[in-house]
């Protein structure tokens, strides 16, 4: 999965650089190429990355709850 994410990231970045180049050369399909690059980056790469990072419940340490807030308050009063 990690290798797939790296490959997709490189592909989409190259795709967007190609779109940027086409915009600079005023190609007629430049806006479509750039738009598809942003679309794929947003709706394919980002969900895969989010799934990969948080599939093992690694997000639990980043969630704020009452216990963590009370610990912060107690530590700041010392």
Tab-separated table of N, CA, C and O in Angstrom:
chain	number	residue	atom	x	y	z
A	1	UNK	N	0.830	-1.194	0.000
A	1	UNK	CA	0.000	0.000	0.000
A	1	UNK	C	0.876	1.260	0.000
A	1	UNK	O	0.546	2.219	-0.662
A	2	UNK	N	1.973	1.199	0.774
A	2	UNK	CA	2.855	2.361	0.837
A	2	UNK	C	3.486	2.642	-0.524
A	2	UNK	O	3.589	3.800	-0.935
A	3	UNK	N	3.884	1.591	-1.203
A	3	UNK	CA	4.475	1.753	-2.533
A	3	UNK	C	3.442	2.299	-3.513
A	3	UNK	O	3.760	3.179	-4.329
A	4	UNK	N	2.219	1.802	-3.434
A	4	UNK	CA	1.144	2.307	-4.297
A	4	UNK	C	0.918	3.800	-4.075
A	4	UNK	O	0.765	4.562	-5.036
A	5	UNK	N	0.917	4.231	-2.823
A	5	UNK	CA	0.736	5.653	-2.525
A	5	UNK	C	1.868	6.496	-3.101
A	5	UNK	O	1.632	7.567	-3.656
A	6	UNK	N	3.084	6.011	-2.980
A	6	UNK	CA	4.219	6.754	-3.526
A	6	UNK	C	4.135	6.857	-5.051
A	6	UNK	O	4.382	7.918	-5.617
A	7	UNK	N	3.783	5.751	-5.688
A	7	UNK	CA	3.670	5.753	-7.150
A	7	UNK	C	2.566	6.691	-7.608
A	7	UNK	O	2.757	7.489	-8.534
A	8	UNK	N	1.395	6.620	-6.962
A	8	UNK	CA	0.284	7.505	-7.329
A	8	UNK	C	0.644	8.963	-7.084
A	8	UNK	O	0.293	9.835	-7.891
A	9	UNK	N	1.348	9.249	-5.994
A	9	UNK	CA	1.752	10.622	-5.700
A	9	UNK	C	2.641	11.168	-6.811
A	9	UNK	O	2.423	12.274	-7.308
A	10	UNK	N	3.621	10.386	-7.231
A	10	UNK	CA	4.528	10.830	-8.297
A	10	UNK	C	3.758	11.020	-9.598
A	10	UNK	O	3.951	12.019	-10.306
A	11	UNK	N	2.872	10.085	-9.916
A	11	UNK	CA	2.092	10.192	-11.151
A	11	UNK	C	1.246	11.461	-11.153
A	11	UNK	O	1.227	12.212	-12.137
A	12	UNK	N	0.542	11.723	-10.054
A	12	UNK	CA	-0.342	12.884	-10.011
A	12	UNK	C	0.428	14.196	-9.985
A	12	UNK	O	-0.005	15.184	-10.580
A	13	UNK	N	1.576	14.230	-9.333
A	13	UNK	CA	2.397	15.448	-9.344
A	13	UNK	C	2.929	15.706	-10.756
A	13	UNK	O	2.900	16.850	-11.243
A	14	UNK	N	3.405	14.664	-11.419
A	14	UNK	CA	3.857	14.831	-12.807
A	14	UNK	C	2.717	15.261	-13.709
A	14	UNK	O	2.897	16.083	-14.619
A	15	UNK	N	1.537	14.712	-13.470
A	15	UNK	CA	0.351	15.076	-14.234
A	15	UNK	C	0.055	16.567	-14.064
A	15	UNK	O	-0.232	17.277	-15.027
A	16	UNK	N	0.151	17.058	-12.828
A	16	UNK	CA	-0.148	18.467	-12.582
A	16	UNK	C	0.947	19.374	-13.158
A	16	UNK	O	0.645	20.464	-13.649
A	17	UNK	N	2.207	18.929	-13.107
A	17	UNK	CA	3.269	19.705	-13.754
A	17	UNK	C	3.045	19.776	-15.260
A	17	UNK	O	3.279	20.812	-15.881
A	18	UNK	N	2.574	18.674	-15.842
A	18	UNK	CA	2.247	18.671	-17.264
A	18	UNK	C	1.119	19.658	-17.548
A	18	UNK	O	1.179	20.416	-18.529
A	19	UNK	N	0.108	19.657	-16.684
A	19	UNK	CA	-0.986	20.613	-16.835
A	19	UNK	C	-0.507	22.048	-16.716
A	19	UNK	O	-0.934	22.919	-17.471
A	20	UNK	N	0.403	22.285	-15.776
A	20	UNK	CA	0.953	23.630	-15.613
A	20	UNK	C	1.738	24.047	-16.855
A	20	UNK	O	1.621	25.185	-17.332
A	21	UNK	N	2.512	23.119	-17.397
A	21	UNK	CA	3.266	23.411	-18.620
A	21	UNK	C	2.319	23.714	-19.780
A	21	UNK	O	2.552	24.653	-20.549
A	22	UNK	N	1.256	22.922	-19.890
A	22	UNK	CA	0.294	23.154	-20.967
A	22	UNK	C	-0.420	24.498	-20.802
A	22	UNK	O	-0.743	25.154	-21.793
A	23	UNK	N	-0.668	24.897	-19.562
A	23	UNK	CA	-1.272	26.216	-19.331
A	23	UNK	C	-0.329	27.317	-19.799
A	23	UNK	O	-0.754	28.284	-20.439
A	24	UNK	N	0.957	27.171	-19.484
A	24	UNK	CA	1.933	28.180	-19.900
A	24	UNK	C	2.077	28.251	-21.417
A	24	UNK	O	2.350	29.322	-21.965
A	25	UNK	N	1.915	27.121	-22.094
A	25	UNK	CA	2.023	27.120	-23.550
A	25	UNK	C	0.679	27.401	-24.220
A	25	UNK	O	0.597	27.367	-25.448
A	26	UNK	N	-0.345	27.629	-23.416
A	26	UNK	CA	-1.687	27.965	-23.879
A	26	UNK	C	-2.284	26.891	-24.783
A	26	UNK	O	-2.878	27.168	-25.815
A	27	UNK	N	-2.134	25.658	-24.359
A	27	UNK	CA	-2.744	24.528	-25.065
A	27	UNK	C	-4.243	24.529	-24.778
A	27	UNK	O	-4.688	24.906	-23.696
A	28	UNK	N	-5.036	24.072	-25.734
A	28	UNK	CA	-6.494	24.162	-25.587
A	28	UNK	C	-7.046	23.207	-24.530
A	28	UNK	O	-8.090	23.461	-23.951
A	29	UNK	N	-6.362	22.105	-24.243
A	29	UNK	CA	-6.831	21.130	-23.248
A	29	UNK	C	-6.121	21.273	-21.900
A	29	UNK	O	-6.241	20.405	-21.041
A	30	UNK	N	-5.414	22.358	-21.700
A	30	UNK	CA	-4.619	22.523	-20.484
A	30	UNK	C	-5.484	22.565	-19.224
A	30	UNK	O	-5.139	21.953	-18.209
A	31	UNK	N	-6.595	23.257	-19.283
A	31	UNK	CA	-7.461	23.356	-18.110
A	31	UNK	C	-8.034	21.997	-17.719
A	31	UNK	O	-8.170	21.685	-16.537
A	32	UNK	N	-8.343	21.179	-18.708
A	32	UNK	CA	-8.886	19.845	-18.441
A	32	UNK	C	-7.827	18.963	-17.787
A	32	UNK	O	-8.104	18.262	-16.808
A	33	UNK	N	-6.608	18.998	-18.312
A	33	UNK	CA	-5.524	18.189	-17.756
A	33	UNK	C	-5.249	18.599	-16.312
A	33	UNK	O	-5.133	17.752	-15.421
A	34	UNK	N	-5.157	19.881	-16.062
A	34	UNK	CA	-4.888	20.372	-14.712
A	34	UNK	C	-6.051	20.040	-13.783
A	34	UNK	O	-5.841	19.606	-12.645
A	35	UNK	N	-7.258	20.209	-14.234
A	35	UNK	CA	-8.430	19.904	-13.419
A	35	UNK	C	-8.522	18.434	-13.058
A	35	UNK	O	-8.845	18.079	-11.920
A	36	UNK	N	-8.234	17.566	-14.017
A	36	UNK	CA	-8.239	16.131	-13.724
A	36	UNK	C	-7.129	15.759	-12.744
A	36	UNK	O	-7.317	14.886	-11.895
A	37	UNK	N	-5.985	16.411	-12.837
A	37	UNK	CA	-4.898	16.157	-11.881
A	37	UNK	C	-5.310	16.499	-10.473
A	37	UNK	O	-5.083	15.725	-9.534
A	38	UNK	N	-5.933	17.650	-10.288
A	38	UNK	CA	-6.404	18.054	-8.967
A	38	UNK	C	-7.517	17.121	-8.494
A	38	UNK	O	-7.557	16.707	-7.328
A	39	UNK	N	-8.412	16.764	-9.398
A	39	UNK	CA	-9.520	15.870	-9.060
A	39	UNK	C	-9.007	14.514	-8.581
A	39	UNK	O	-9.435	14.004	-7.538
A	40	UNK	N	-8.087	13.918	-9.330
A	40	UNK	CA	-7.561	12.612	-8.956
A	40	UNK	C	-6.748	12.684	-7.670
A	40	UNK	O	-6.802	11.772	-6.846
A	41	UNK	N	-5.996	13.762	-7.505
A	41	UNK	CA	-5.222	13.937	-6.278
A	41	UNK	C	-6.152	14.022	-5.074
A	41	UNK	O	-5.884	13.436	-4.028
A	42	UNK	N	-7.271	14.721	-5.237
A	42	UNK	CA	-8.203	14.926	-4.139
A	42	UNK	C	-9.063	13.709	-3.834
A	42	UNK	O	-9.297	13.391	-2.673
A	43	UNK	N	-9.545	13.038	-4.860
A	43	UNK	CA	-10.538	11.999	-4.656
A	43	UNK	C	-10.021	10.574	-4.805
A	43	UNK	O	-10.769	9.627	-4.572
A	44	UNK	N	-8.757	10.416	-5.177
A	44	UNK	CA	-8.173	9.072	-5.219
A	44	UNK	C	-7.021	8.969	-4.225
A	44	UNK	O	-7.008	8.094	-3.360
A	45	UNK	N	-6.057	9.878	-4.329
A	45	UNK	CA	-4.876	9.778	-3.478
A	45	UNK	C	-5.182	10.098	-2.018
A	45	UNK	O	-4.761	9.363	-1.125
A	46	UNK	N	-5.887	11.173	-1.753
A	46	UNK	CA	-6.149	11.554	-0.362
A	46	UNK	C	-6.952	10.510	0.405
A	46	UNK	O	-6.586	10.161	1.532
A	47	UNK	N	-8.050	9.962	-0.133
A	47	UNK	CA	-8.758	8.915	0.626
A	47	UNK	C	-7.897	7.671	0.862
A	47	UNK	O	-7.957	7.080	1.937
A	48	UNK	N	-7.083	7.271	-0.129
A	48	UNK	CA	-6.194	6.133	0.073
A	48	UNK	C	-5.164	6.421	1.160
A	48	UNK	O	-4.871	5.564	2.003
A	49	UNK	N	-4.629	7.634	1.161
A	49	UNK	CA	-3.654	8.017	2.176
A	49	UNK	C	-4.297	8.035	3.564
A	49	UNK	O	-3.710	7.521	4.527
A	50	UNK	N	-5.475	8.605	3.675
A	50	UNK	CA	-6.156	8.653	4.967
A	50	UNK	C	-6.462	7.242	5.461
A	50	UNK	O	-6.261	6.933	6.638
A	51	UNK	N	-6.929	6.375	4.593
A	51	UNK	CA	-7.190	4.982	4.982
A	51	UNK	C	-5.906	4.301	5.441
A	51	UNK	O	-5.876	3.613	6.455
A	52	UNK	N	-4.822	4.489	4.693
A	52	UNK	CA	-3.553	3.852	5.028
A	52	UNK	C	-3.040	4.312	6.390
A	52	UNK	O	-2.573	3.504	7.193
A	53	UNK	N	-3.122	5.603	6.658
A	53	UNK	CA	-2.586	6.138	7.904
A	53	UNK	C	-3.414	5.756	9.130
A	53	UNK	O	-2.861	5.571	10.213
A	54	UNK	N	-4.719	5.652	8.988
A	54	UNK	CA	-5.569	5.467	10.157
A	54	UNK	C	-6.277	4.127	10.200
A	54	UNK	O	-7.207	3.950	10.964
A	55	UNK	N	-5.838	3.144	9.440
A	55	UNK	CA	-6.523	1.853	9.416
A	55	UNK	C	-6.294	1.041	10.682
A	55	UNK	O	-7.081	0.191	11.024
A	56	UNK	N	-5.227	1.271	11.421
A	56	UNK	CA	-4.915	0.512	12.632
A	56	UNK	C	-5.265	1.275	13.903
A	56	UNK	O	-4.662	1.057	14.947
A	57	UNK	N	-6.226	2.163	13.822
A	57	UNK	CA	-6.674	2.979	14.959
A	57	UNK	C	-5.538	3.806	15.555
A	57	UNK	O	-5.460	4.002	16.752
A	58	UNK	N	-4.665	4.291	14.717
A	58	UNK	CA	-3.570	5.132	15.176
A	58	UNK	C	-4.056	6.536	15.533
A	58	UNK	O	-3.328	7.311	16.114
A	59	UNK	N	-5.275	6.846	15.150
A	59	UNK	CA	-5.813	8.177	15.376
A	59	UNK	C	-6.267	8.393	16.812
A	59	UNK	O	-6.536	9.518	17.212
A	60	UNK	N	-6.336	7.354	17.621
A	60	UNK	CA	-6.866	7.461	18.986
A	60	UNK	C	-6.066	8.469	19.815
A	60	UNK	O	-6.626	9.168	20.647
A	61	UNK	N	-4.767	8.559	19.603
A	61	UNK	CA	-3.965	9.469	20.416
A	61	UNK	C	-4.175	10.937	20.039
A	61	UNK	O	-3.771	11.823	20.767
A	62	UNK	N	-4.830	11.205	18.909
A	62	UNK	CA	-5.062	12.576	18.473
A	62	UNK	C	-6.459	13.087	18.817
A	62	UNK	O	-6.765	14.247	18.575
A	63	UNK	N	-7.307	12.240	19.355
A	63	UNK	CA	-8.676	12.627	19.673
A	63	UNK	C	-8.704	13.280	21.055
A	63	UNK	O	-8.167	12.742	22.025
A	64	UNK	N	-9.325	14.439	21.136
A	64	UNK	CA	-9.481	15.108	22.417
A	64	UNK	C	-10.682	14.545	23.151
A	64	UNK	O	-11.752	14.386	22.587
A	65	UNK	N	-10.491	14.242	24.420
A	65	UNK	CA	-11.600	13.819	25.253
A	65	UNK	C	-11.451	14.489	26.614
A	65	UNK	O	-10.479	15.200	26.881
A	66	UNK	N	-12.408	14.275	27.492
A	66	UNK	CA	-12.401	14.950	28.788
A	66	UNK	C	-11.171	14.591	29.615
A	66	UNK	O	-10.606	15.437	30.307
A	67	UNK	N	-10.750	13.356	29.553
A	67	UNK	CA	-9.604	12.919	30.336
A	67	UNK	C	-8.326	13.655	29.918
A	67	UNK	O	-7.571	14.121	30.771
A	68	UNK	N	-8.093	13.793	28.638
A	68	UNK	CA	-6.891	14.481	28.164
A	68	UNK	C	-6.924	15.963	28.513
A	68	UNK	O	-5.909	16.549	28.872
A	69	UNK	N	-8.092	16.569	28.420
A	69	UNK	CA	-8.222	17.984	28.765
A	69	UNK	C	-7.929	18.192	30.246
A	69	UNK	O	-7.229	19.130	30.631
A	70	UNK	N	-8.464	17.305	31.100
A	70	UNK	CA	-8.199	17.415	32.544
A	70	UNK	C	-6.716	17.227	32.839
A	70	UNK	O	-6.159	17.924	33.695
A	71	UNK	N	-6.057	16.310	32.136
A	71	UNK	CA	-4.619	16.116	32.319
A	71	UNK	C	-3.852	17.366	31.932
A	71	UNK	O	-2.900	17.760	32.614
A	72	UNK	N	-4.231	18.005	30.839
A	72	UNK	CA	-3.557	19.237	30.409
A	72	UNK	C	-3.741	20.345	31.443
A	72	UNK	O	-2.812	21.088	31.746
A	73	UNK	N	-4.946	20.468	31.965
A	73	UNK	CA	-5.226	21.498	32.967
A	73	UNK	C	-4.411	21.228	34.229
A	73	UNK	O	-3.804	22.142	34.818
A	74	UNK	N	-4.371	19.971	34.667
A	74	UNK	CA	-3.603	19.618	35.858
A	74	UNK	C	-2.114	19.863	35.638
A	74	UNK	O	-1.420	20.342	36.545
A	75	UNK	N	-1.602	19.554	34.474
A	75	UNK	CA	-0.175	19.768	34.197
A	75	UNK	C	0.170	21.247	34.084
A	75	UNK	O	1.269	21.650	34.429
A	76	UNK	N	-0.770	22.056	33.639
A	76	UNK	CA	-0.484	23.487	33.517
A	76	UNK	C	-0.541	24.196	34.873
A	76	UNK	O	0.056	25.239	35.052
A	77	UNK	N	-1.248	23.617	35.832
A	77	UNK	CA	-1.344	24.223	37.170
A	77	UNK	C	-0.148	23.906	38.032
A	77	UNK	O	0.053	24.523	39.070
A	78	UNK	N	0.682	22.961	37.653
A	78	UNK	CA	1.843	22.564	38.475
A	78	UNK	C	2.979	23.492	38.293
A	78	UNK	O	3.245	24.183	37.461
